[in-house]
Coordinates of C-alpha atoms in Angstrom, one line a residue:
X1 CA 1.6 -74.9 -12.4
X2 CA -1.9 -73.0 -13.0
X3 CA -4.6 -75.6 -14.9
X4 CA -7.6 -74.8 -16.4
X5 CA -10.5 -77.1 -15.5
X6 CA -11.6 -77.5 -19.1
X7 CA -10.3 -80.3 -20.4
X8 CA -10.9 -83.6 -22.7
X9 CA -8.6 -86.5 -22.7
X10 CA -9.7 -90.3 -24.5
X11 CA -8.0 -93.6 -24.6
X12 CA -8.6 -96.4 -26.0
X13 CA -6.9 -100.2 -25.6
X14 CA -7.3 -104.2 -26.0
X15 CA -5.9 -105.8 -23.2
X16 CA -7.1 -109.5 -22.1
X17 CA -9.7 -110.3 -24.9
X18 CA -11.3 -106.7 -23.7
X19 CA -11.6 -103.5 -25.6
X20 CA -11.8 -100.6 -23.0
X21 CA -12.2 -97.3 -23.8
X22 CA -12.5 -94.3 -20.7
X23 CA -13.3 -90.6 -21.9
X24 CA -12.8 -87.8 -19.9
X25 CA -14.5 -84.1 -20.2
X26 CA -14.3 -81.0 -17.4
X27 CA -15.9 -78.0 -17.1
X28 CA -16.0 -75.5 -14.6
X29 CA -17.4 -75.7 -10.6
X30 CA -16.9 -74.3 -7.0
X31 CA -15.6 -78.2 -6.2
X32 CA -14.8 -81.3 -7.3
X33 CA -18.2 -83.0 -9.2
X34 CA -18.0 -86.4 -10.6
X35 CA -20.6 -88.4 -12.9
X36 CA -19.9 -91.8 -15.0
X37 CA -21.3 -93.6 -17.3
X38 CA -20.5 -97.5 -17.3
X39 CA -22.1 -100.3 -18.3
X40 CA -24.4 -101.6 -15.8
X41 CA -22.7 -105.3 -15.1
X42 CA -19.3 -103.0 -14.8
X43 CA -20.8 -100.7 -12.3
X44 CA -18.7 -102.0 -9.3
X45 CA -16.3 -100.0 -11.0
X46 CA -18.0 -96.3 -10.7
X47 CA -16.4 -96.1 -6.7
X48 CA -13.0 -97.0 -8.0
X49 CA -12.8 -94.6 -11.3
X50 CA -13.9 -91.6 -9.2
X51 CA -11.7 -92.4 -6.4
X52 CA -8.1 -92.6 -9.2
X53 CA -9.7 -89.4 -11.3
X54 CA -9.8 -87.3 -7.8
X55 CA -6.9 -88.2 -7.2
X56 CA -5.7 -86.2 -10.1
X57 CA -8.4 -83.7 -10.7
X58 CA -9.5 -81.5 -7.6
X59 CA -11.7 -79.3 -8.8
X60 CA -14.0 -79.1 -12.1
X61 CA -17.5 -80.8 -13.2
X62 CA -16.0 -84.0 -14.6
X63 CA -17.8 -86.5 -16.8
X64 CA -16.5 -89.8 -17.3
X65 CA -17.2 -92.9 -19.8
X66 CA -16.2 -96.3 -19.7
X67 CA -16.8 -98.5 -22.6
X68 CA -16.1 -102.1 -22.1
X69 CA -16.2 -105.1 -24.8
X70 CA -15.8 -108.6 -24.1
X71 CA -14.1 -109.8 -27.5
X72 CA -14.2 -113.6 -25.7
X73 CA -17.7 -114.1 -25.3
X74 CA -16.9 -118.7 -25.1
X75 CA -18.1 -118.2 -21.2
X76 CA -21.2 -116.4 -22.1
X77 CA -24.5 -118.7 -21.9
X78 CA -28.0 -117.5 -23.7
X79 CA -31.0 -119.2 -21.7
X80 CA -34.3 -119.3 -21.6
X81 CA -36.6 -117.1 -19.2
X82 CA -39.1 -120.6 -19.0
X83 CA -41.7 -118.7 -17.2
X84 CA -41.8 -115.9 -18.8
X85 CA -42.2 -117.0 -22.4
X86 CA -44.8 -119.7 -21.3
X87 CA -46.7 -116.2 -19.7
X88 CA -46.2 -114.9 -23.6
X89 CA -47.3 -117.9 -25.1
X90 CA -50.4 -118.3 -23.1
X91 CA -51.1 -114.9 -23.5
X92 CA -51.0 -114.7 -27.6
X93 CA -53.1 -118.2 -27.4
X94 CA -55.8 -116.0 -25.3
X95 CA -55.9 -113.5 -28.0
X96 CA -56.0 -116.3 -30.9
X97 CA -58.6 -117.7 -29.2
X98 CA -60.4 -114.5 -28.0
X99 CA -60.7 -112.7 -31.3
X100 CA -60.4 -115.7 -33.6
X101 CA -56.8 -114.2 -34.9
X102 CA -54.6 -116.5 -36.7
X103 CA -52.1 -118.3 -35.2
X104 CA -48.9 -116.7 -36.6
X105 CA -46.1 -116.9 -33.9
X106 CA -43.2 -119.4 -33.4
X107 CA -40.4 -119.8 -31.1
X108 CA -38.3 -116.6 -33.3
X109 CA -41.5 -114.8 -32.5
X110 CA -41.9 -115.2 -29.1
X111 CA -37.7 -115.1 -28.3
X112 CA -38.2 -111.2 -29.1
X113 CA -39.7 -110.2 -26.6
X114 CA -38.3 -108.7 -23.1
X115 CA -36.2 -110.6 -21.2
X116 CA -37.0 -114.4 -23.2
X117 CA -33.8 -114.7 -23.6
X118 CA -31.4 -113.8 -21.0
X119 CA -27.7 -113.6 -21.4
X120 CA -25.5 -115.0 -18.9
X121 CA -21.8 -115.1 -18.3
X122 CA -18.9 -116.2 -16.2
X123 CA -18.4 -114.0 -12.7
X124 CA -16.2 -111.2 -13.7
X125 CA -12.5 -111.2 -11.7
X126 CA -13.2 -107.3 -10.2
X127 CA -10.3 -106.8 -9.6
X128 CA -8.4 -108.0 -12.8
X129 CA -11.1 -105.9 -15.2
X130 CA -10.3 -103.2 -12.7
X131 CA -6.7 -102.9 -13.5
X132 CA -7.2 -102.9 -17.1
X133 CA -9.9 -100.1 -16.6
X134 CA -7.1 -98.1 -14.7
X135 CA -4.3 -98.7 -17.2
X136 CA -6.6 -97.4 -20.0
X137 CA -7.6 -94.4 -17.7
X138 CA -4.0 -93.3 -17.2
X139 CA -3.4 -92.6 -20.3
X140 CA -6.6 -90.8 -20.8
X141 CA -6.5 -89.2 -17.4
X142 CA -2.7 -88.3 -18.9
X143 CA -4.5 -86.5 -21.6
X144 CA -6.8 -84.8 -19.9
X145 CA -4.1 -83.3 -17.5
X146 CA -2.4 -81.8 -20.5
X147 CA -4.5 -80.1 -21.8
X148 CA -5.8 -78.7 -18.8
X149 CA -2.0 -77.4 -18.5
X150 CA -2.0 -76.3 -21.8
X151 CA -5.0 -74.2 -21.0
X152 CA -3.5 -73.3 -18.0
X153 CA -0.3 -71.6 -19.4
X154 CA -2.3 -69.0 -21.5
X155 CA -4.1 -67.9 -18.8
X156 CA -1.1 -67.5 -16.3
X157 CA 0.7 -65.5 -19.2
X158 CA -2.6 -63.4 -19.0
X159 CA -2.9 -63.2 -15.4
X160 CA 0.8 -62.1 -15.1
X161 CA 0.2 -59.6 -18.0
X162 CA -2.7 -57.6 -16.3
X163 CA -0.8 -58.1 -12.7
X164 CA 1.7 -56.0 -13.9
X165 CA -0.2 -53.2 -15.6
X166 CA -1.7 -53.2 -12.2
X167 CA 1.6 -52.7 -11.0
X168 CA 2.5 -50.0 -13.6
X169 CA -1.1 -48.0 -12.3
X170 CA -0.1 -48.5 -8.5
X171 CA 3.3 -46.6 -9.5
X172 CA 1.5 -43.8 -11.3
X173 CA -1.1 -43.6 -8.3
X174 CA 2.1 -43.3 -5.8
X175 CA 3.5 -40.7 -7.8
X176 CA 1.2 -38.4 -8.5
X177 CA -0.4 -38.8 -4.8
X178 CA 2.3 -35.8 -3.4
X179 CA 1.9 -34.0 -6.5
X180 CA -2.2 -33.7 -5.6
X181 CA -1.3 -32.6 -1.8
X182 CA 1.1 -29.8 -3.7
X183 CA -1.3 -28.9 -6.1
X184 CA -4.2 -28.1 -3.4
X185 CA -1.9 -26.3 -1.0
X186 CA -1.1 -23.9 -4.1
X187 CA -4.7 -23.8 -5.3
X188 CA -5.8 -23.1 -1.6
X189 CA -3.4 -20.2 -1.3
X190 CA -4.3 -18.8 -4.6
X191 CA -8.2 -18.7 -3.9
X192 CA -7.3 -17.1 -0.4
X193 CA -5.2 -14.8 -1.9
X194 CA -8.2 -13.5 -4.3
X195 CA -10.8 -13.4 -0.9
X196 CA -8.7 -11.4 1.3
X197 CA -6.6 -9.6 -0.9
X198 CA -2.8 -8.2 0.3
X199 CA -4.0 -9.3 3.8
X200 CA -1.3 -11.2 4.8
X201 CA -2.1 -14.9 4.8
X202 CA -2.5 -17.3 8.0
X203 CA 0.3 -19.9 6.9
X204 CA -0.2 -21.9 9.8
X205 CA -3.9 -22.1 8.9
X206 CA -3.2 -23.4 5.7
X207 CA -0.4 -25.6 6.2
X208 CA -3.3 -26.8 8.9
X209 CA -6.1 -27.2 6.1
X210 CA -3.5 -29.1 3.7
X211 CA -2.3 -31.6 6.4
X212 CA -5.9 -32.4 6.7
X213 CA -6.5 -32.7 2.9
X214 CA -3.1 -35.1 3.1
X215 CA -4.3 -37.2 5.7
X216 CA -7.6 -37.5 3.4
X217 CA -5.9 -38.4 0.2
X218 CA -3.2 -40.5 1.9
X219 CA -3.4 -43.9 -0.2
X220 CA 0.2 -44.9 0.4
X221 CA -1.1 -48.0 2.9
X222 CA -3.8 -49.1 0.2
X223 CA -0.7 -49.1 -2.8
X224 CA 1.4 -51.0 -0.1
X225 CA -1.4 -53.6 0.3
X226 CA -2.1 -53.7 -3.8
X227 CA 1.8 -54.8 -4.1
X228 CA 1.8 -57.3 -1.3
X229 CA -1.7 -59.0 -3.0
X230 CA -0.2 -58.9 -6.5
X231 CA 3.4 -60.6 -5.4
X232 CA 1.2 -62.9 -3.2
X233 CA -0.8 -63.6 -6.9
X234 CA 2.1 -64.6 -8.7
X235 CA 3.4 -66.6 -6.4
X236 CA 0.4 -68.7 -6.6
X237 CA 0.7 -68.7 -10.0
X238 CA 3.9 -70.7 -9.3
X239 CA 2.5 -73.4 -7.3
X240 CA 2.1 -76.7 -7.7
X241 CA -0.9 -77.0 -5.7
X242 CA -4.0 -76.4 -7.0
X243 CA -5.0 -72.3 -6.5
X244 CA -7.9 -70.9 -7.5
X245 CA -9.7 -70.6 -4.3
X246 CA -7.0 -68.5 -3.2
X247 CA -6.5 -66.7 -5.8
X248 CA -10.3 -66.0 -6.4
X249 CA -10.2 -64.7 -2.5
X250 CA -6.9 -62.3 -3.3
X251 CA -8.5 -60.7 -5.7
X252 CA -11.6 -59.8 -4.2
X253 CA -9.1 -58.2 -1.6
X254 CA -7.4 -56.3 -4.7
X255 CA -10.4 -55.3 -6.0
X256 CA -11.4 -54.0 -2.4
X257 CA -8.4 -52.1 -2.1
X258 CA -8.6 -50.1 -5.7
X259 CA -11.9 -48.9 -4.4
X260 CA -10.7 -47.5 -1.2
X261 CA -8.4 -45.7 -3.6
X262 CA -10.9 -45.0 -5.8
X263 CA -13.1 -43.6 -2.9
X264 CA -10.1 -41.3 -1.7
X265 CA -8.8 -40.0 -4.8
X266 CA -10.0 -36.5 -5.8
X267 CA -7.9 -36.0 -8.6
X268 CA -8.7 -36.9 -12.2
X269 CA -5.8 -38.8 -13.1
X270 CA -5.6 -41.3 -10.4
X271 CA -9.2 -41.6 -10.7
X272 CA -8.9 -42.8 -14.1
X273 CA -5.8 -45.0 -12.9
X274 CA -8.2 -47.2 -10.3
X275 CA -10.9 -47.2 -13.0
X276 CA -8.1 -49.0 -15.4
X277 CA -7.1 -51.4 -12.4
X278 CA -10.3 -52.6 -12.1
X279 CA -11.3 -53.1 -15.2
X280 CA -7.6 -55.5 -15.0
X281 CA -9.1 -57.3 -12.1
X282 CA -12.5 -58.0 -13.6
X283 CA -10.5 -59.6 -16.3
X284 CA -8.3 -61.2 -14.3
X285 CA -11.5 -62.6 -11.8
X286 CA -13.1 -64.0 -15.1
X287 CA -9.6 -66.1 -16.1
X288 CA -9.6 -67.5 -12.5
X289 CA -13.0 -69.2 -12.5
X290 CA -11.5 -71.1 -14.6
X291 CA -8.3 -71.9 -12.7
X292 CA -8.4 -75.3 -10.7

């Protein structure tokens, strides 16, 4: 199935005295691209989050936040950075005494500033917090997925839509192709016909001249290769695997095609036909850079 890698998916859950919330967002890009934001005591985790969200996502610019709050906070110990509030205090009596500024600090004072008071609490079990991370980012990663594939449907539908208009143009261009050799043979005869007059005419000359002009025009191999790339493109379309390497690579090779038609053609008709089909695979190469 075709996914677009735009996406969003969010989840949020208490589990184990810990609210956890994981947020997921995509964009487009050439390969897989990963950046999280965790809380820095958490950040054991970043390795582990990137390695399940790869697993589901191969390709995109993904960003990724974890939230996580400790509802219990019994094991959690305030104490006091000894050293570096008797620095502070020694410091403000300096300036007291210095500038002959009145004494106007106490212990709430002094607790403000940086790192005074330092918050410490129980070792975390890793692995435990890890597998309530993961349940939480299921469901978010489940989320994200969808709607990925609910991208991805509309542009398969639109893919498949120009792939067979570009069929329809690659039918047209087969048809008319004899009808051109025809026409020049019959033009070539006319305009002889006016030069030399009642002469009679050198049919083996002509028939000569035209089979050259055929050879020239000949786009038969070019249409054959146009159908085989746009079967090949809908059956990626149908995989389950992601596809849009290959199919950006397939229609480079459509696109080269339609111009060797293009460059072939001298009638008016088919030349507007090839300008149609590639104004189809522009579209269709804009839809795919957004294809995972």
């Amino acid at each position: 199935m075709v996914k677009s890698m735009t996406g969003f998916g969010r989840a949020v859950k208490e589990i184990d005295g810990y609210v956890i919330t994981v947020e997921l967002k995509s964009v487009n890009h050439r390969y897989f691209e990963f950046s999280s934001r965790i809380p820095r005591q958490y950040g054991f985790l970043d390795d582990k989050i990137k390695s399940f969200i790869n697993s589901k996502v191969s390709r995109g610019k993904v960003d990724c936040f974890v939230g996580i709050e400790a509802l219990n906070t019994e094991a959690a110990e305030v104490v006091v950075n000894n050293t570096l509030a008797s620095a502070y205090v020694k410091a403000l009596k300096e300036l007291e005494e210095t500038y002959e500024l009145k004494c106007d600090y106490g212990a709430s004072t002094v607790s403000r500033y940086p790192d005074v008071l330092v918050v410490k609490k129980a070792e975390e079990d890793e692995e435990k917090l890890w597998s309530y991370v993961k349940e939480v980012a299921e469901e978010a990663v489940s989320k994200f997925v969808e709607m990925r594939e609910t991208e991805g449907r509309k542009m398969y539908d639109d893919i498949n839509s120009r792939a067979d208009y570009i069929l329809e143009c690659v039918s047209y261009i087969e048809e008319r192709s004899p009808e051109t050799v025809k026409e020049y043979n019959d033009k070539l005869a006319e305009r002889v016909h006016e030069l030399i007059g009642d002469v009679s005419l050198d049919e083996a000359r002509i028939i000569q001249e035209v089979a050259i002009y055929a050879d020239k025009v000949a786009v038969a191999e070019e249409t054959v290769r146009l159908r085989s790339h746009i079967s090949q493109l809908k059956e990626f379309l149908e995989a389950t695997e992601p596809v849009g390497r290959k199919t950006d690579f397939l229609v480079q090779e459509i696109n080269r095609e339609a111009n060797t038609i293009g460059s072939k053609a001298s009638d008016v008709d088919i030349a507007r036909k090839v300008v149609d089909i590639k104004a189809e695979v522009e579209k269709i190469r804009e839809q795919i850079q957004n294809i995972e």
